[in-house]
Amino acid sequence: MIEAHKDYAGAKLGMWLFLFTEVVLFGGLFLLYSAYLHRYHLDFHHAARNLDTFLGGANTIILITSSFFMAMSITALQLGRRGRCLGLLALTVLMALGFLANKAIEWWAKFEHGIFPGSEHLRALPQGEEIFYSLYFAMTGLHGIHVLLGVGILSFVMILVRRGRVRQEDFVILENSGLYWHLVDLIWIFLFPLFYLIT
Amino acid sequence: MNGQAVNVVQSVDRTFYFIFGTSAVILFLIALATIYFVIRYNHKRHPVPADFDHNTLAEIIWTAVPTLLVLAMFYYGWQSFRALRGIPEDAMEVKVVGRMWSWSFEYADGRTGPILVVPLGKPVKLAITSKDVIHGFYVPAFRVKIDAVPGMTTYAWLQADRPGDYEIYCTVYCGLEHAKMLSRVHAVSPEEFESWLAQGQGRDGKALLEKHDCLGCHALDGSKLVGPSLKDLPGRQATLVETDGRERQVAIDEAYLKAAIVGDKGGRVKGFEPSMPSYRGQIPPEELQAMVDFLLGRQPGKPLDGAKLAEEQGCLGCHSTDGSILVGPSFKGLFGEKTTVIDQGREVEVLVDADFVKEVLANPGKRPAKGFDPVMPTYPDLTPEQKEALVGYLMSLGHEKHSH
Amino acid sequence: MSLTGIKAGASPRGFLSSPQDAGGLRSWIFSTDHKRIGLLYLACILTLFAAGVALGLIMRLKLITPGNDLLAPQTYNAVFTVHGVIMIFLVVIPSIPASFGNILLPLHIGAEDVSFPRLNLFSWWLYLTGAVVALVSIFTGSGAPDTGWTFYVPFSERTTTNVSVAVMAVFILGFSSILTGLNFITTIHQLRAPGMTWRRLSLFVWSLYATAWVQVLATPILGITVLLVFAERVLNLGLFDPGRGGDPLLYQHLFWIYSHPAVYIMILPAMGVISDIIPVFARKRIFGYNMIAFSSLTIASVGSLVWAHHMFTSGMSDLAVLVFSFLTFIVAVPSAIKIFNWLSTLYKGSIIVEPPLLFTLGFIWMFSVGGLTGLIQGAAGADIHVHDTYFIVAHFHYVIFGGTGLGMFAAMHFWFPKIFGRMYNRRTAAAAFWIILLGMNVLYFPMFILGLMGMPRRYYDYPAQFAQGQLISTVGSWILAMGLALMFYNLYAGVRRGAAAGPNPWGAATLEWTLPSPPPSGNFAEIPEVEKGPYDFAPDPRHD
Amino acid sequence: MAELDKRHAPHILSDRLLATVWATLVCLTAITIAVARIDLGFYNILAALSIATTKALLVIFFFMHMKYEHALLKWLLFLACVVLAIFIGLTFFDVAFRLQVRS
């Protein structure tokens, strides 16, 4: 058995490469979004009006703040303050859960209004609006799955930090999870204006 | 005319031969070089290899020359593409609709047909779309190919200069019978074309079935294509498999056929894929009626032939028309007379009229004729029209006796 | 390197032998040794290749005469779909990078393993999962998928066959490919031995590097695309459905944004193999090292920008046809440069003809045919006529089978003695090569003619005028199958009974040949100091 | 030859710097919502995306430490973004120039 590499820079390079693939994965949806926006820009404006800018804005702030806590937790561990690191991670996860709750409320409200993929109500709308909602569900849904994964990853990292597997001298796992979490934030930074602000 | 009269086929072929010729020469040289080097510089003949690993001049040359060559190929390719795309303004437009798995061509006067009839020497503009999935409209003889995309119209054009038939293929895989989605370009002289166009569309049921592309999947001669054959439908039953896998029998009648055409028959016919597209809203009601009438063997405007129906339904196996007694009472002289039946165990006299005949057809066991075994089966599949026709037939036999 | 280089006490079977306490299957399927993982890939790929070939033979048999009803139409449609899915996603895309890339990359750069060995094992497990899911899609539900490997919408949304499961298999396989690519890029950046500068990398490693970037940056597009097809079928989302405002052409764009570069994932590593083999058997440094390495990167990058040349007849804008036709011709140039460099390497060499070189020459010939016929398809006007006909089928089989396939066989014959420590029968290998070459040409060349005559692809039956070409092609398929059987039998016999090969039977100069054959588990006893290039042969090179 | 391994010890960002970045991000979010309420036509989208890009760069450079990473990583990130932009851009040669979109 080969001893585990302690190639800190390599681990980070690998993580960044993975993030590139995530960016391109969402990129496919951004491609669709831009093509359909070009084709149905008026419909998009109409449909976007039905999304709640307040909820979307609140979620933006929540994610930015959770990103902020995430970055601080890395600083804390780098300084050897494990308790503070754990506390900040817990806050990050809490924010993530808040985001998900908020998202669930928003989706639920849409469902209540008969807006869900393939619904009668959607079929009756102009085609551009239906496409807008399909994109909305696809993109925020995929993003939501990423948030959920992030919650899992960060909770797991919390355990590792507690057990001392991730510590001041060896924190690349924490840093890489942080990178992943910031990416989730990054994607939302673009989703927010594209869906909520183009009215 | 307008500079578009360039021969597209020649233009495309010229591009092809230019690239093909160049490529063949290059391929020949590459193959020759490898073989020559392997023999000439074999280690037995040439034990000490030369020691060089670059030659700037050679590398510049073999970068520059291929670049120029491919740019020339690009240019010719683009020129012939423009010829394919540059539709002459005086072109006659024909609408082309692809659907699983047939083509339909519609002319300016609304006439439609399954083959593309074109006049010689006249450019024809094709406005192509699809009803269901993507198809590819391909006429090799004219080097024409463009996809038929649902929700979009694409364009192509062709001009036939020699009379004859040219194959049309579907080139984009579109499901089960992709390989049989064939048609042809039928090029005729302009005079012939005009007279063909002047004939106008046939309006009978068969022509309509052709018009709406039914016959690509349903044969009229009993053979099994993608869908069930449409031969001898009257009086038949279909076995439907519902989405949950349950099977049920339904009679093939007018209501069933109309539901099937709009995609509402509530299941797939056993032994076939549920691949029939819905024609809801695509067929005018009178055309739909004409098609259904044709399928059910009715002459449009004429009543059903009751005698034929009685024969087909097997009535005459038990009921004679000459007064002789078989399994059941003879039809001869039956209608309009009183007859004795058993009603809930009691003998009752009833008048054989239209209502009674229909009652017997629907429920023969309710009041069976006295002196006969109650063995007559029910005929729940008969349509009201068919029942009327049978009543009419019995009436005619009864009338015959009265006239004596 | 002499036998003294073998570590004391090292098993003569190197990484192939397991430690006493952990033998058997488990020591393979849970091993993080890159060489074992590479062999696992190789075993899976060859098994699935055999399955794909079998399906191909069945199709050819069905098409031997018009009107033949050996297969029902629906069965034929499923067979060509499954043949495509297996061959593209399970065989050709992982073929060289996942098998030989894994085995050789750390050896070539003087590392003890890849950067993330456990991730590497995970990639293989994902690959296996993808393969199993693909098989599940064939044998369960409402029948094997019948869409063709391209899953074009809206047909793929409407068909009742098992497309949803098949696209999930593709998604999983894509993930496996991404992780392998990510691993390779990190490894090449981080784990090169001291002295292993970028200009001392073998050209095989350069090609893996270029390939890995395509894997990382293009595969996710395929991932999201098949996810959307899945969502349309299962969740009723409507992003491509024209009946709901969707644009089916956007699906084609997304699909080819990945699937065209995927062609380069398939062909670049084979070009790398060829670049490594030719100098060894010409006993001469590779001609134009920089240009070959650079052209790999150019092909990977420009090749990622030409996808819509698959869509000249799709109804997309004429301007897009202009742009993509132009880019397509540009990418032809670096491929041409590679061929000229290989020829110049042979020129004035001291050539010894061994099976690996034969397969390499076969690669050059077949790939040239495939590449040059590609020019016809790059030319917008000419492509219209041949698009979606047998011409295309012939073209891509020449490129993928004649190119990648023969490249893979060349790699198998070249590195066989290194991996197994034994040698196969070289005369039989040469005979197998000539039969394969003949079979390929008899099988695929008539398809060019059929295509020019107008025979569309994916037809379960055809009009009578195509009968002759189809018959010849079917005969070719039998010749090819015999050649393949002979080749695999010969290699199998070599594994079982071949003579000991020694550490460097070909007299090659890359690092793996300094190790004993098979290499030991940890690769190098100590990380080597690299002082020369990969093609700097010793002054008195001939080993015999 | 691990070229990224120049081992300048991992850079530690102060809480104050992170807090400043956070505050800027929140302000930018407020601004983008405010701007969206003014009707600028096409420029609305442009403004929203510019602000989003600014926010993204802040997150990448500070929260994700990119500012302190090796130049190679910066170039690779740039490469990934360019590739995505090209994918979208080239697609528009079709999407924006198709003769007619609907029948």
Tab-separated table of N, CA, C and O in Angstrom, chain C residues 69-153:
chain	number	residue	atom	x	y	z
C	69	ASP	N	-35.467	-11.272	-42.754
C	69	ASP	CA	-36.143	-11.007	-41.480
C	69	ASP	C	-35.524	-11.765	-40.312
C	69	ASP	O	-36.201	-12.258	-39.436
C	70	LEU	N	-34.190	-11.783	-40.320
C	70	LEU	CA	-33.476	-12.397	-39.198
C	70	LEU	C	-33.790	-11.680	-37.885
C	70	LEU	O	-33.944	-12.300	-36.841
C	71	LEU	N	-33.871	-10.345	-37.957
C	71	LEU	CA	-34.237	-9.567	-36.770
C	71	LEU	C	-35.508	-8.799	-37.093
C	71	LEU	O	-35.657	-8.264	-38.191
C	72	ALA	N	-36.412	-8.713	-36.101
C	72	ALA	CA	-37.590	-7.862	-36.267
C	72	ALA	C	-37.119	-6.414	-36.299
C	72	ALA	O	-36.071	-6.090	-35.740
C	73	PRO	N	-37.882	-5.522	-36.961
C	73	PRO	CA	-37.446	-4.121	-37.037
C	73	PRO	C	-37.097	-3.532	-35.682
C	73	PRO	O	-36.039	-2.920	-35.515
C	74	GLN	N	-37.976	-3.734	-34.709
C	74	GLN	CA	-37.716	-3.148	-33.393
C	74	GLN	C	-36.429	-3.715	-32.796
C	74	GLN	O	-35.655	-2.998	-32.172
C	75	THR	N	-36.197	-4.998	-33.010
C	75	THR	CA	-34.979	-5.609	-32.480
C	75	THR	C	-33.760	-4.989	-33.145
C	75	THR	O	-32.777	-4.660	-32.486
C	76	TYR	N	-33.839	-4.833	-34.466
C	76	TYR	CA	-32.696	-4.226	-35.162
C	76	TYR	C	-32.423	-2.835	-34.607
C	76	TYR	O	-31.274	-2.479	-34.315
C	77	ASN	N	-33.491	-2.040	-34.439
C	77	ASN	CA	-33.307	-0.681	-33.925
C	77	ASN	C	-32.660	-0.695	-32.543
C	77	ASN	O	-31.833	0.162	-32.228
C	78	ALA	N	-33.052	-1.655	-31.730
C	78	ALA	CA	-32.447	-1.752	-30.401
C	78	ALA	C	-30.997	-2.198	-30.517
C	78	ALA	O	-30.126	-1.705	-29.802
C	79	VAL	N	-30.732	-3.112	-31.448
C	79	VAL	CA	-29.367	-3.638	-31.560
C	79	VAL	C	-28.398	-2.541	-31.991
C	79	VAL	O	-27.321	-2.387	-31.416
C	80	PHE	N	-28.778	-1.717	-32.999
C	80	PHE	CA	-27.795	-0.690	-33.388
C	80	PHE	C	-27.637	0.356	-32.290
C	80	PHE	O	-26.563	0.933	-32.118
C	81	THR	N	-28.697	0.585	-31.511
C	81	THR	CA	-28.571	1.522	-30.398
C	81	THR	C	-27.611	0.984	-29.339
C	81	THR	O	-26.689	1.679	-28.902
C	82	VAL	N	-27.825	-0.258	-28.970
C	82	VAL	CA	-27.002	-0.836	-27.914
C	82	VAL	C	-25.557	-0.991	-28.395
C	82	VAL	O	-24.603	-0.733	-27.656
C	83	HIS	N	-25.391	-1.374	-29.673
C	83	HIS	CA	-24.042	-1.443	-30.252
C	83	HIS	C	-23.344	-0.087	-30.102
C	83	HIS	O	-22.200	-0.014	-29.658
C	84	GLY	N	-24.073	0.981	-30.436
C	84	GLY	CA	-23.480	2.317	-30.341
C	84	GLY	C	-23.175	2.705	-28.906
C	84	GLY	O	-22.074	3.184	-28.605
C	85	VAL	N	-24.133	2.483	-28.017
C	85	VAL	CA	-23.933	2.894	-26.628
C	85	VAL	C	-22.748	2.141	-26.020
C	85	VAL	O	-21.876	2.732	-25.381
C	86	ILE	N	-22.696	0.841	-26.240
C	86	ILE	CA	-21.599	0.051	-25.677
C	86	ILE	C	-20.268	0.509	-26.274
C	86	ILE	O	-19.307	0.802	-25.556
C	87	MET	N	-20.231	0.579	-27.598
C	87	MET	CA	-18.957	0.884	-28.240
C	87	MET	C	-18.467	2.287	-27.890
C	87	MET	O	-17.302	2.494	-27.598
C	88	ILE	N	-19.363	3.270	-27.923
C	88	ILE	CA	-18.916	4.639	-27.669
C	88	ILE	C	-18.614	4.851	-26.187
C	88	ILE	O	-17.506	5.218	-25.800
C	89	PHE	N	-19.624	4.630	-25.348
C	89	PHE	CA	-19.483	5.052	-23.954
C	89	PHE	C	-18.714	4.057	-23.091
C	89	PHE	O	-18.078	4.447	-22.121
C	90	LEU	N	-18.808	2.779	-23.433
C	90	LEU	CA	-18.178	1.788	-22.559
C	90	LEU	C	-16.864	1.269	-23.104
C	90	LEU	O	-16.061	0.711	-22.367
C	91	VAL	N	-16.645	1.410	-24.404
C	91	VAL	CA	-15.410	0.862	-24.968
C	91	VAL	C	-14.480	1.967	-25.434
C	91	VAL	O	-13.377	2.136	-24.913
C	92	VAL	N	-14.896	2.768	-26.408
C	92	VAL	CA	-13.923	3.628	-27.078
C	92	VAL	C	-13.517	4.824	-26.218
C	92	VAL	O	-12.343	5.179	-26.153
C	93	ILE	N	-14.477	5.472	-25.559
C	93	ILE	CA	-14.098	6.641	-24.756
C	93	ILE	C	-13.138	6.247	-23.634
C	93	ILE	O	-12.089	6.874	-23.474
C	94	PRO	N	-13.420	5.213	-22.859
C	94	PRO	CA	-12.417	4.868	-21.836
C	94	PRO	C	-11.224	4.100	-22.394
C	94	PRO	O	-10.219	3.983	-21.702
C	95	SER	N	-11.317	3.590	-23.634
C	95	SER	CA	-10.363	2.567	-24.092
C	95	SER	C	-8.924	2.830	-23.679
C	95	SER	O	-8.421	2.207	-22.743
C	96	ILE	N	-8.244	3.740	-24.380
C	96	ILE	CA	-6.811	3.881	-24.107
C	96	ILE	C	-6.529	4.662	-22.828
C	96	ILE	O	-5.722	4.230	-22.017
C	97	PRO	N	-7.209	5.820	-22.597
C	97	PRO	CA	-6.857	6.553	-21.377
C	97	PRO	C	-7.088	5.750	-20.104
C	97	PRO	O	-6.229	5.730	-19.225
C	98	ALA	N	-8.237	5.083	-19.996
C	98	ALA	CA	-8.536	4.421	-18.729
C	98	ALA	C	-7.672	3.183	-18.532
C	98	ALA	O	-7.276	2.883	-17.409
C	99	SER	N	-7.352	2.470	-19.603
C	99	SER	CA	-6.566	1.253	-19.412
C	99	SER	C	-5.065	1.565	-19.457
C	99	SER	O	-4.393	1.584	-18.429
C	100	PHE	N	-4.556	1.865	-20.652
C	100	PHE	CA	-3.116	2.105	-20.758
C	100	PHE	C	-2.707	3.414	-20.106
C	100	PHE	O	-1.601	3.547	-19.603
C	101	GLY	N	-3.619	4.400	-20.124
C	101	GLY	CA	-3.310	5.641	-19.434
C	101	GLY	C	-3.044	5.375	-17.965
C	101	GLY	O	-2.049	5.821	-17.393
C	102	ASN	N	-3.933	4.621	-17.340
C	102	ASN	CA	-3.757	4.317	-15.930
C	102	ASN	C	-2.483	3.529	-15.684
C	102	ASN	O	-1.729	3.809	-14.752
C	103	ILE	N	-2.254	2.521	-16.524
C	103	ILE	CA	-1.094	1.675	-16.291
C	103	ILE	C	0.199	2.463	-16.481
C	103	ILE	O	1.149	2.322	-15.711
C	104	LEU	N	0.209	3.331	-17.501
C	104	LEU	CA	1.497	3.893	-17.920
C	104	LEU	C	1.785	5.297	-17.416
C	104	LEU	O	2.953	5.679	-17.290
C	105	LEU	N	0.737	6.088	-17.166
C	105	LEU	CA	1.014	7.487	-16.831
C	105	LEU	C	2.000	7.630	-15.669
C	105	LEU	O	3.039	8.286	-15.819
C	106	PRO	N	1.748	6.999	-14.504
C	106	PRO	CA	2.714	7.164	-13.412
C	106	PRO	C	4.096	6.615	-13.777
C	106	PRO	O	5.117	7.201	-13.410
C	107	LEU	N	4.124	5.509	-14.556
C	107	LEU	CA	5.413	4.948	-14.940
C	107	LEU	C	6.172	5.919	-15.851
C	107	LEU	O	7.373	6.113	-15.709
C	108	HIS	N	5.445	6.542	-16.773
C	108	HIS	CA	6.104	7.438	-17.728
C	108	HIS	C	6.667	8.675	-17.076
C	108	HIS	O	7.644	9.244	-17.568
C	109	ILE	N	6.019	9.146	-16.014
C	109	ILE	CA	6.519	10.377	-15.406
C	109	ILE	C	7.345	10.081	-14.158
C	109	ILE	O	7.788	10.990	-13.479
C	110	GLY	N	7.548	8.806	-13.848
C	110	GLY	CA	8.383	8.453	-12.711
C	110	GLY	C	7.695	8.676	-11.375
C	110	GLY	O	8.312	9.156	-10.422
C	111	ALA	N	6.409	8.328	-11.304
C	111	ALA	CA	5.676	8.497	-10.042
C	111	ALA	C	5.299	7.126	-9.497
C	111	ALA	O	5.322	6.133	-10.218
C	112	GLU	N	4.952	7.086	-8.223
C	112	GLU	CA	4.582	5.783	-7.672
C	112	GLU	C	3.111	5.460	-7.886
C	112	GLU	O	2.707	4.313	-7.827
C	113	ASP	N	2.307	6.468	-8.164
C	113	ASP	CA	0.900	6.220	-8.490
C	113	ASP	C	0.324	7.523	-9.035
C	113	ASP	O	1.065	8.500	-9.216
C	114	VAL	N	-0.986	7.543	-9.290
C	114	VAL	CA	-1.620	8.802	-9.668
C	114	VAL	C	-1.826	9.644	-8.419
C	114	VAL	O	-1.603	9.174	-7.296
C	115	SER	N	-2.282	10.884	-8.609
C	115	SER	CA	-2.420	11.780	-7.466
C	115	SER	C	-3.448	11.287	-6.462
C	115	SER	O	-3.280	11.429	-5.262
C	116	PHE	N	-4.564	10.751	-6.964
C	116	PHE	CA	-5.649	10.335	-6.067
C	116	PHE	C	-5.965	8.868	-6.311
C	116	PHE	O	-6.916	8.549	-7.047
C	117	PRO	N	-5.202	7.967	-5.728
C	117	PRO	CA	-5.407	6.539	-6.027
C	117	PRO	C	-6.803	6.043	-5.660
C	117	PRO	O	-7.398	5.266	-6.403
C	118	ARG	N	-7.342	6.508	-4.542
C	118	ARG	CA	-8.667	6.007	-4.146
C	118	ARG	C	-9.751	6.531	-5.081
C	118	ARG	O	-10.690	5.830	-5.435
C	119	LEU	N	-9.572	7.789	-5.513
C	119	LEU	CA	-10.510	8.347	-6.486
C	119	LEU	C	-10.442	7.547	-7.790
C	119	LEU	O	-11.448	7.324	-8.466
C	120	ASN	N	-9.238	7.110	-8.108
C	120	ASN	CA	-9.023	6.320	-9.308
C	120	ASN	C	-9.821	5.020	-9.239
C	120	ASN	O	-10.507	4.640	-10.197
C	121	LEU	N	-9.749	4.373	-8.072
C	121	LEU	CA	-10.514	3.142	-7.884
C	121	LEU	C	-12.015	3.440	-7.968
C	121	LEU	O	-12.776	2.708	-8.591
C	122	PHE	N	-12.390	4.576	-7.370
C	122	PHE	CA	-13.801	4.976	-7.404
C	122	PHE	C	-14.261	5.170	-8.847
C	122	PHE	O	-15.362	4.773	-9.224
C	123	SER	N	-13.397	5.762	-9.678
C	123	SER	CA	-13.740	5.934	-11.100
C	123	SER	C	-14.059	4.594	-11.739
C	123	SER	O	-15.015	4.470	-12.506
C	124	TRP	N	-13.213	3.606	-11.421
C	124	TRP	CA	-13.468	2.293	-12.016
C	124	TRP	C	-14.788	1.731	-11.531
C	124	TRP	O	-15.573	1.172	-12.305
C	125	TRP	N	-15.072	1.901	-10.262
C	125	TRP	CA	-16.353	1.409	-9.746
C	125	TRP	C	-17.520	2.118	-10.417
C	125	TRP	O	-18.552	1.517	-10.720
C	126	LEU	N	-17.346	3.418	-10.632
C	126	LEU	CA	-18.402	4.141	-11.345
C	126	LEU	C	-18.574	3.574	-12.748
C	126	LEU	O	-19.689	3.410	-13.246
C	127	TYR	N	-17.443	3.310	-13.397
C	127	TYR	CA	-17.490	2.736	-14.742
C	127	TYR	C	-18.258	1.420	-14.728
C	127	TYR	O	-19.148	1.187	-15.550
C	128	LEU	N	-17.930	0.594	-13.733
C	128	LEU	CA	-18.603	-0.702	-13.627
C	128	LEU	C	-20.102	-0.499	-13.379
C	128	LEU	O	-20.948	-1.156	-13.997
C	129	THR	N	-20.413	0.452	-12.481
C	129	THR	CA	-21.825	0.738	-12.205
C	129	THR	C	-22.524	1.177	-13.485
C	129	THR	O	-23.635	0.714	-13.795
C	130	GLY	N	-21.879	2.085	-14.216
C	130	GLY	CA	-22.467	2.557	-15.469
C	130	GLY	C	-22.709	1.399	-16.417
C	130	GLY	O	-23.766	1.309	-17.058
C	131	ALA	N	-21.732	0.496	-16.498
C	131	ALA	CA	-21.889	-0.651	-17.392
C	131	ALA	C	-23.070	-1.505	-16.958
C	131	ALA	O	-23.876	-1.938	-17.791
C	132	VAL	N	-23.191	-1.710	-15.651
C	132	VAL	CA	-24.302	-2.537	-15.158
C	132	VAL	C	-25.638	-1.858	-15.441
C	132	VAL	O	-26.586	-2.491	-15.918
C	133	VAL	N	-25.701	-0.554	-15.184
C	133	VAL	CA	-26.956	0.156	-15.448
C	133	VAL	C	-27.292	0.088	-16.938
C	133	VAL	O	-28.449	-0.111	-17.325
C	134	ALA	N	-26.265	0.211	-17.781
C	134	ALA	CA	-26.516	0.115	-19.228
C	134	ALA	C	-27.090	-1.261	-19.564
C	134	ALA	O	-28.036	-1.380	-20.344
C	135	LEU	N	-26.533	-2.291	-18.955
C	135	LEU	CA	-27.050	-3.633	-19.223
C	135	LEU	C	-28.482	-3.769	-18.710
C	135	LEU	O	-29.336	-4.375	-19.358
C	136	VAL	N	-28.725	-3.168	-17.519
C	136	VAL	CA	-30.084	-3.209	-16.967
C	136	VAL	C	-31.062	-2.578	-17.951
C	136	VAL	O	-32.154	-3.084	-18.194
C	137	SER	N	-30.647	-1.470	-18.570
C	137	SER	CA	-31.563	-0.793	-19.501
C	137	SER	C	-31.897	-1.682	-20.690
C	137	SER	O	-32.926	-1.521	-21.322
C	138	ILE	N	-31.018	-2.615	-20.993
C	138	ILE	CA	-31.285	-3.477	-22.156
C	138	ILE	C	-32.285	-4.553	-21.803
C	138	ILE	O	-33.153	-4.898	-22.599
C	139	PHE	N	-32.160	-5.092	-20.602
C	139	PHE	CA	-32.905	-6.316	-20.307
C	139	PHE	C	-34.128	-6.125	-19.425
C	139	PHE	O	-34.801	-7.075	-19.090
C	140	THR	N	-34.407	-4.888	-19.005
C	140	THR	CA	-35.567	-4.706	-18.142
C	140	THR	C	-36.541	-3.734	-18.777
C	140	THR	O	-36.290	-3.200	-19.845
C	141	GLY	N	-37.635	-3.475	-18.049
C	141	GLY	CA	-38.583	-2.458	-18.467
C	141	GLY	C	-39.202	-2.788	-19.806
C	141	GLY	O	-39.397	-3.938	-20.166
C	142	SER	N	-39.469	-1.746	-20.560
C	142	SER	CA	-40.254	-1.925	-21.771
C	142	SER	C	-39.389	-2.138	-22.997
C	142	SER	O	-39.732	-1.720	-24.078
C	143	GLY	N	-38.222	-2.737	-22.813
C	143	GLY	CA	-37.421	-3.054	-23.988
C	143	GLY	C	-36.191	-2.185	-24.090
C	143	GLY	O	-36.140	-1.079	-23.566
C	144	ALA	N	-35.178	-2.704	-24.780
C	144	ALA	CA	-33.912	-1.990	-24.922
C	144	ALA	C	-34.142	-0.675	-25.658
C	144	ALA	O	-35.004	-0.579	-26.516
C	145	PRO	N	-33.358	0.344	-25.295
C	145	PRO	CA	-33.527	1.643	-25.948
C	145	PRO	C	-33.369	1.536	-27.457
C	145	PRO	O	-32.593	0.742	-27.960
C	146	ASP	N	-34.122	2.367	-28.178
C	146	ASP	CA	-34.121	2.270	-29.639
C	146	ASP	C	-33.916	3.629	-30.267
C	146	ASP	O	-34.490	3.940	-31.295
C	147	THR	N	-33.088	4.458	-29.648
C	147	THR	CA	-32.970	5.831	-30.121
C	147	THR	C	-31.708	6.081	-30.925
C	147	THR	O	-31.534	7.160	-31.454
C	148	GLY	N	-30.831	5.107	-31.019
C	148	GLY	CA	-29.480	5.402	-31.478
C	148	GLY	C	-28.708	5.973	-30.298
C	148	GLY	O	-29.313	6.453	-29.338
C	149	TRP	N	-27.358	5.915	-30.383
C	149	TRP	CA	-26.590	6.344	-29.212
C	149	TRP	C	-26.682	7.837	-29.013
C	149	TRP	O	-26.265	8.359	-27.991
C	150	THR	N	-27.271	8.557	-29.972
C	150	THR	CA	-27.336	10.012	-29.881
C	150	THR	C	-28.542	10.507	-29.083
C	150	THR	O	-28.586	11.685	-28.746
C	151	PHE	N	-29.495	9.653	-28.791
C	151	PHE	CA	-30.650	10.029	-27.953
C	151	PHE	C	-31.321	11.314	-28.418
C	151	PHE	O	-31.717	12.145	-27.595
C	152	TYR	N	-31.450	11.501	-29.729
C	152	TYR	CA	-32.032	12.757	-30.213
C	152	TYR	C	-33.458	12.955	-29.696
C	152	TYR	O	-34.276	12.044	-29.760
C	153	VAL	N	-33.733	14.171	-29.212
C	153	VAL	CA	-35.095	14.541	-28.886
C	153	VAL	C	-35.759	15.001	-30.177
C	153	VAL	O	-35.074	15.396	-31.097
